[in-house]
């Protein structure tokens, strides 16, 4: 019976050591920005009803899905599973209300967020969302 307790003790020590190493990696990750991070949203002058691509980098953990939220509410299609071949993960975001939107990408305990101001839709439908020649040929844009 003593031998059984020693084996369990050694296994318990190994599990404890593994847990300590894993915890130190998780705690060090935010400073290194090595997990999910660099969240950005495509476009500018964001409008209600228009679609925008949200992209976050996933440099370390490409096995755990990334949850995207808008003001704490899951964005349709979230969570997204990263590709093993890509260092980024993306989702389409279509704001439904004007005002401040806190967009967040979360992977396990690590997250990154940005705040975007969304204006009222200028025109009904996708006509007010861009998609004109300036989007196809950026050199035609003013400024």
mmCIF file with all atom_site columns, C-alpha atoms in Angstrom, residues 39-143:
data_model
loop_
_atom_site.group_PDB
_atom_site.id
_atom_site.type_symbol
_atom_site.label_atom_id
_atom_site.label_alt_id
_atom_site.label_comp_id
_atom_site.label_asym_id
_atom_site.label_entity_id
_atom_site.label_seq_id
_atom_site.pdbx_PDB_ins_code
_atom_site.Cartn_x
_atom_site.Cartn_y
_atom_site.Cartn_z
_atom_site.occupancy
_atom_site.B_iso_or_equiv
_atom_site.pdbx_formal_charge
_atom_site.auth_seq_id
_atom_site.auth_comp_id
_atom_site.auth_asym_id
_atom_site.auth_atom_id
_atom_site.pdbx_PDB_model_num
ATOM 1   C CA . UNK A 1 39  ? -7.860  42.831 -33.334 1.00 0.00 ? 39  UNK A CA 1
ATOM 2   C CA . UNK A 1 40  ? -8.787  45.158 -36.161 1.00 0.00 ? 40  UNK A CA 1
ATOM 3   C CA . UNK A 1 41  ? -11.857 45.996 -38.205 1.00 0.00 ? 41  UNK A CA 1
ATOM 4   C CA . UNK A 1 42  ? -11.747 46.710 -41.930 1.00 0.00 ? 42  UNK A CA 1
ATOM 5   C CA . UNK A 1 43  ? -13.013 49.947 -43.361 1.00 0.00 ? 43  UNK A CA 1
ATOM 6   C CA . UNK A 1 44  ? -13.712 53.330 -41.899 1.00 0.00 ? 44  UNK A CA 1
ATOM 7   C CA . UNK A 1 45  ? -16.800 55.448 -41.325 1.00 0.00 ? 45  UNK A CA 1
ATOM 8   C CA . UNK A 1 46  ? -18.657 52.331 -40.154 1.00 0.00 ? 46  UNK A CA 1
ATOM 9   C CA . UNK A 1 47  ? -22.434 52.350 -40.737 1.00 0.00 ? 47  UNK A CA 1
ATOM 10  C CA . UNK A 1 48  ? -25.408 50.346 -39.441 1.00 0.00 ? 48  UNK A CA 1
ATOM 11  C CA . UNK A 1 49  ? -26.305 47.477 -41.775 1.00 0.00 ? 49  UNK A CA 1
ATOM 12  C CA . UNK A 1 50  ? -22.940 47.319 -43.537 1.00 0.00 ? 50  UNK A CA 1
ATOM 13  C CA . UNK A 1 51  ? -20.608 44.313 -43.258 1.00 0.00 ? 51  UNK A CA 1
ATOM 14  C CA . UNK A 1 52  ? -17.019 44.576 -42.066 1.00 0.00 ? 52  UNK A CA 1
ATOM 15  C CA . UNK A 1 53  ? -14.274 42.000 -41.610 1.00 0.00 ? 53  UNK A CA 1
ATOM 16  C CA . UNK A 1 54  ? -12.895 41.588 -38.078 1.00 0.00 ? 54  UNK A CA 1
ATOM 17  C CA . UNK A 1 55  ? -9.456  39.989 -37.942 1.00 0.00 ? 55  UNK A CA 1
ATOM 18  C CA . UNK A 1 56  ? -7.348  38.898 -34.972 1.00 0.00 ? 56  UNK A CA 1
ATOM 19  C CA . UNK A 1 57  ? -3.949  37.234 -34.856 1.00 0.00 ? 57  UNK A CA 1
ATOM 20  C CA . UNK A 1 58  ? -3.520  33.836 -33.214 1.00 0.00 ? 58  UNK A CA 1
ATOM 21  C CA . UNK A 1 59  ? 0.211   33.288 -33.001 1.00 0.00 ? 59  UNK A CA 1
ATOM 22  C CA . UNK A 1 60  ? 0.465   30.515 -30.370 1.00 0.00 ? 60  UNK A CA 1
ATOM 23  C CA . UNK A 1 61  ? -2.768  28.562 -29.915 1.00 0.00 ? 61  UNK A CA 1
ATOM 24  C CA . UNK A 1 62  ? -4.175  27.570 -33.285 1.00 0.00 ? 62  UNK A CA 1
ATOM 25  C CA . UNK A 1 63  ? -6.290  24.761 -31.813 1.00 0.00 ? 63  UNK A CA 1
ATOM 26  C CA . UNK A 1 64  ? -8.617  26.736 -29.534 1.00 0.00 ? 64  UNK A CA 1
ATOM 27  C CA . UNK A 1 65  ? -11.513 28.632 -31.118 1.00 0.00 ? 65  UNK A CA 1
ATOM 28  C CA . UNK A 1 66  ? -11.798 32.417 -30.912 1.00 0.00 ? 66  UNK A CA 1
ATOM 29  C CA . UNK A 1 67  ? -15.026 33.989 -29.669 1.00 0.00 ? 67  UNK A CA 1
ATOM 30  C CA . UNK A 1 68  ? -15.953 37.358 -31.180 1.00 0.00 ? 68  UNK A CA 1
ATOM 31  C CA . UNK A 1 69  ? -18.401 39.659 -29.381 1.00 0.00 ? 69  UNK A CA 1
ATOM 32  C CA . UNK A 1 70  ? -20.011 43.053 -29.985 1.00 0.00 ? 70  UNK A CA 1
ATOM 33  C CA . UNK A 1 71  ? -20.788 44.821 -26.692 1.00 0.00 ? 71  UNK A CA 1
ATOM 34  C CA . UNK A 1 72  ? -20.659 41.432 -24.960 1.00 0.00 ? 72  UNK A CA 1
ATOM 35  C CA . UNK A 1 73  ? -23.033 39.681 -27.394 1.00 0.00 ? 73  UNK A CA 1
ATOM 36  C CA . UNK A 1 74  ? -21.731 36.877 -29.620 1.00 0.00 ? 74  UNK A CA 1
ATOM 37  C CA . UNK A 1 75  ? -21.322 37.902 -33.247 1.00 0.00 ? 75  UNK A CA 1
ATOM 38  C CA . UNK A 1 76  ? -23.206 35.450 -35.529 1.00 0.00 ? 76  UNK A CA 1
ATOM 39  C CA . UNK A 1 77  ? -20.792 32.767 -36.699 1.00 0.00 ? 77  UNK A CA 1
ATOM 40  C CA . UNK A 1 78  ? -18.733 32.942 -33.502 1.00 0.00 ? 78  UNK A CA 1
ATOM 41  C CA . UNK A 1 79  ? -16.729 31.147 -32.220 1.00 0.00 ? 79  UNK A CA 1
ATOM 42  C CA . UNK A 1 80  ? -14.324 30.678 -35.105 1.00 0.00 ? 80  UNK A CA 1
ATOM 43  C CA . UNK A 1 81  ? -11.725 27.905 -35.280 1.00 0.00 ? 81  UNK A CA 1
ATOM 44  C CA . UNK A 1 82  ? -8.295  29.078 -36.450 1.00 0.00 ? 82  UNK A CA 1
ATOM 45  C CA . UNK A 1 83  ? -6.535  27.425 -39.347 1.00 0.00 ? 83  UNK A CA 1
ATOM 46  C CA . UNK A 1 84  ? -3.338  25.592 -38.494 1.00 0.00 ? 84  UNK A CA 1
ATOM 47  C CA . UNK A 1 85  ? -1.722  27.243 -41.521 1.00 0.00 ? 85  UNK A CA 1
ATOM 48  C CA . UNK A 1 86  ? -2.718  30.850 -40.798 1.00 0.00 ? 86  UNK A CA 1
ATOM 49  C CA . UNK A 1 87  ? -1.750  33.227 -38.030 1.00 0.00 ? 87  UNK A CA 1
ATOM 50  C CA . UNK A 1 88  ? -5.099  35.034 -38.204 1.00 0.00 ? 88  UNK A CA 1
ATOM 51  C CA . UNK A 1 89  ? -8.785  34.342 -37.713 1.00 0.00 ? 89  UNK A CA 1
ATOM 52  C CA . UNK A 1 90  ? -11.620 36.435 -39.200 1.00 0.00 ? 90  UNK A CA 1
ATOM 53  C CA . UNK A 1 91  ? -15.370 36.905 -38.994 1.00 0.00 ? 91  UNK A CA 1
ATOM 54  C CA . UNK A 1 92  ? -17.885 39.188 -40.697 1.00 0.00 ? 92  UNK A CA 1
ATOM 55  C CA . UNK A 1 93  ? -19.456 41.814 -38.424 1.00 0.00 ? 93  UNK A CA 1
ATOM 56  C CA . UNK A 1 94  ? -22.632 43.682 -39.362 1.00 0.00 ? 94  UNK A CA 1
ATOM 57  C CA . UNK A 1 95  ? -23.590 46.315 -36.779 1.00 0.00 ? 95  UNK A CA 1
ATOM 58  C CA . UNK A 1 96  ? -27.332 46.740 -36.179 1.00 0.00 ? 96  UNK A CA 1
ATOM 59  C CA . UNK A 1 97  ? -27.229 49.851 -33.965 1.00 0.00 ? 97  UNK A CA 1
ATOM 60  C CA . UNK A 1 98  ? -25.484 53.205 -34.096 1.00 0.00 ? 98  UNK A CA 1
ATOM 61  C CA . UNK A 1 99  ? -23.112 54.300 -31.335 1.00 0.00 ? 99  UNK A CA 1
ATOM 62  C CA . UNK A 1 100 ? -20.085 52.855 -29.552 1.00 0.00 ? 100 UNK A CA 1
ATOM 63  C CA . UNK A 1 101 ? -19.345 49.163 -30.114 1.00 0.00 ? 101 UNK A CA 1
ATOM 64  C CA . UNK A 1 102 ? -16.758 47.323 -28.035 1.00 0.00 ? 102 UNK A CA 1
ATOM 65  C CA . UNK A 1 103 ? -15.561 44.499 -30.271 1.00 0.00 ? 103 UNK A CA 1
ATOM 66  C CA . UNK A 1 104 ? -13.674 41.699 -28.554 1.00 0.00 ? 104 UNK A CA 1
ATOM 67  C CA . UNK A 1 105 ? -11.814 38.564 -29.631 1.00 0.00 ? 105 UNK A CA 1
ATOM 68  C CA . UNK A 1 106 ? -11.331 36.044 -26.801 1.00 0.00 ? 106 UNK A CA 1
ATOM 69  C CA . UNK A 1 107 ? -9.355  32.820 -26.756 1.00 0.00 ? 107 UNK A CA 1
ATOM 70  C CA . UNK A 1 108 ? -9.470  30.993 -23.409 1.00 0.00 ? 108 UNK A CA 1
ATOM 71  C CA . UNK A 1 109 ? -8.479  33.640 -20.828 1.00 0.00 ? 109 UNK A CA 1
ATOM 72  C CA . UNK A 1 110 ? -6.766  36.014 -23.280 1.00 0.00 ? 110 UNK A CA 1
ATOM 73  C CA . UNK A 1 111 ? -8.635  38.736 -25.140 1.00 0.00 ? 111 UNK A CA 1
ATOM 74  C CA . UNK A 1 112 ? -8.128  41.847 -27.222 1.00 0.00 ? 112 UNK A CA 1
ATOM 75  C CA . UNK A 1 113 ? -10.696 44.550 -27.867 1.00 0.00 ? 113 UNK A CA 1
ATOM 76  C CA . UNK A 1 114 ? -11.248 47.736 -29.808 1.00 0.00 ? 114 UNK A CA 1
ATOM 77  C CA . UNK A 1 115 ? -13.992 50.345 -29.690 1.00 0.00 ? 115 UNK A CA 1
ATOM 78  C CA . UNK A 1 116 ? -15.599 51.461 -32.939 1.00 0.00 ? 116 UNK A CA 1
ATOM 79  C CA . UNK A 1 117 ? -18.134 54.236 -33.486 1.00 0.00 ? 117 UNK A CA 1
ATOM 80  C CA . UNK A 1 118 ? -20.951 53.207 -35.843 1.00 0.00 ? 118 UNK A CA 1
ATOM 81  C CA . UNK A 1 119 ? -23.084 55.819 -37.596 1.00 0.00 ? 119 UNK A CA 1
ATOM 82  C CA . UNK A 1 120 ? -26.637 55.574 -38.852 1.00 0.00 ? 120 UNK A CA 1
ATOM 83  C CA . UNK A 1 121 ? -27.040 54.076 -42.314 1.00 0.00 ? 121 UNK A CA 1
ATOM 84  C CA . UNK A 1 122 ? -26.981 56.868 -44.899 1.00 0.00 ? 122 UNK A CA 1
ATOM 85  C CA . UNK A 1 123 ? -28.962 54.930 -47.498 1.00 0.00 ? 123 UNK A CA 1
ATOM 86  C CA . UNK A 1 124 ? -31.084 51.809 -47.222 1.00 0.00 ? 124 UNK A CA 1
ATOM 87  C CA . UNK A 1 125 ? -29.460 48.639 -48.426 1.00 0.00 ? 125 UNK A CA 1
ATOM 88  C CA . UNK A 1 126 ? -25.863 48.057 -49.400 1.00 0.00 ? 126 UNK A CA 1
ATOM 89  C CA . UNK A 1 127 ? -25.646 51.190 -51.588 1.00 0.00 ? 127 UNK A CA 1
ATOM 90  C CA . UNK A 1 128 ? -24.562 53.234 -48.544 1.00 0.00 ? 128 UNK A CA 1
ATOM 91  C CA . UNK A 1 129 ? -21.893 50.702 -47.593 1.00 0.00 ? 129 UNK A CA 1
ATOM 92  C CA . UNK A 1 130 ? -19.340 51.561 -50.226 1.00 0.00 ? 130 UNK A CA 1
ATOM 93  C CA . UNK A 1 131 ? -18.640 49.007 -52.890 1.00 0.00 ? 131 UNK A CA 1
ATOM 94  C CA . UNK A 1 132 ? -18.127 51.667 -55.534 1.00 0.00 ? 132 UNK A CA 1
ATOM 95  C CA . UNK A 1 133 ? -15.120 52.251 -57.765 1.00 0.00 ? 133 UNK A CA 1
ATOM 96  C CA . UNK A 1 134 ? -13.158 53.772 -54.873 1.00 0.00 ? 134 UNK A CA 1
ATOM 97  C CA . UNK A 1 135 ? -13.254 50.388 -53.120 1.00 0.00 ? 135 UNK A CA 1
ATOM 98  C CA . UNK A 1 136 ? -12.006 48.598 -56.229 1.00 0.00 ? 136 UNK A CA 1
ATOM 99  C CA . UNK A 1 137 ? -9.387  51.228 -57.014 1.00 0.00 ? 137 UNK A CA 1
ATOM 100 C CA . UNK A 1 138 ? -8.156  52.886 -53.788 1.00 0.00 ? 138 UNK A CA 1
ATOM 101 C CA . UNK A 1 139 ? -6.173  55.431 -55.783 1.00 0.00 ? 139 UNK A CA 1
ATOM 102 C CA . UNK A 1 140 ? -9.506  56.989 -56.840 1.00 0.00 ? 140 UNK A CA 1
ATOM 103 C CA . UNK A 1 141 ? -10.333 57.829 -53.204 1.00 0.00 ? 141 UNK A CA 1
ATOM 104 C CA . UNK A 1 142 ? -10.023 61.435 -52.157 1.00 0.00 ? 142 UNK A CA 1
ATOM 105 C CA . UNK A 1 143 ? -7.302  62.122 -49.587 1.00 0.00 ? 143 UNK A CA 1
#
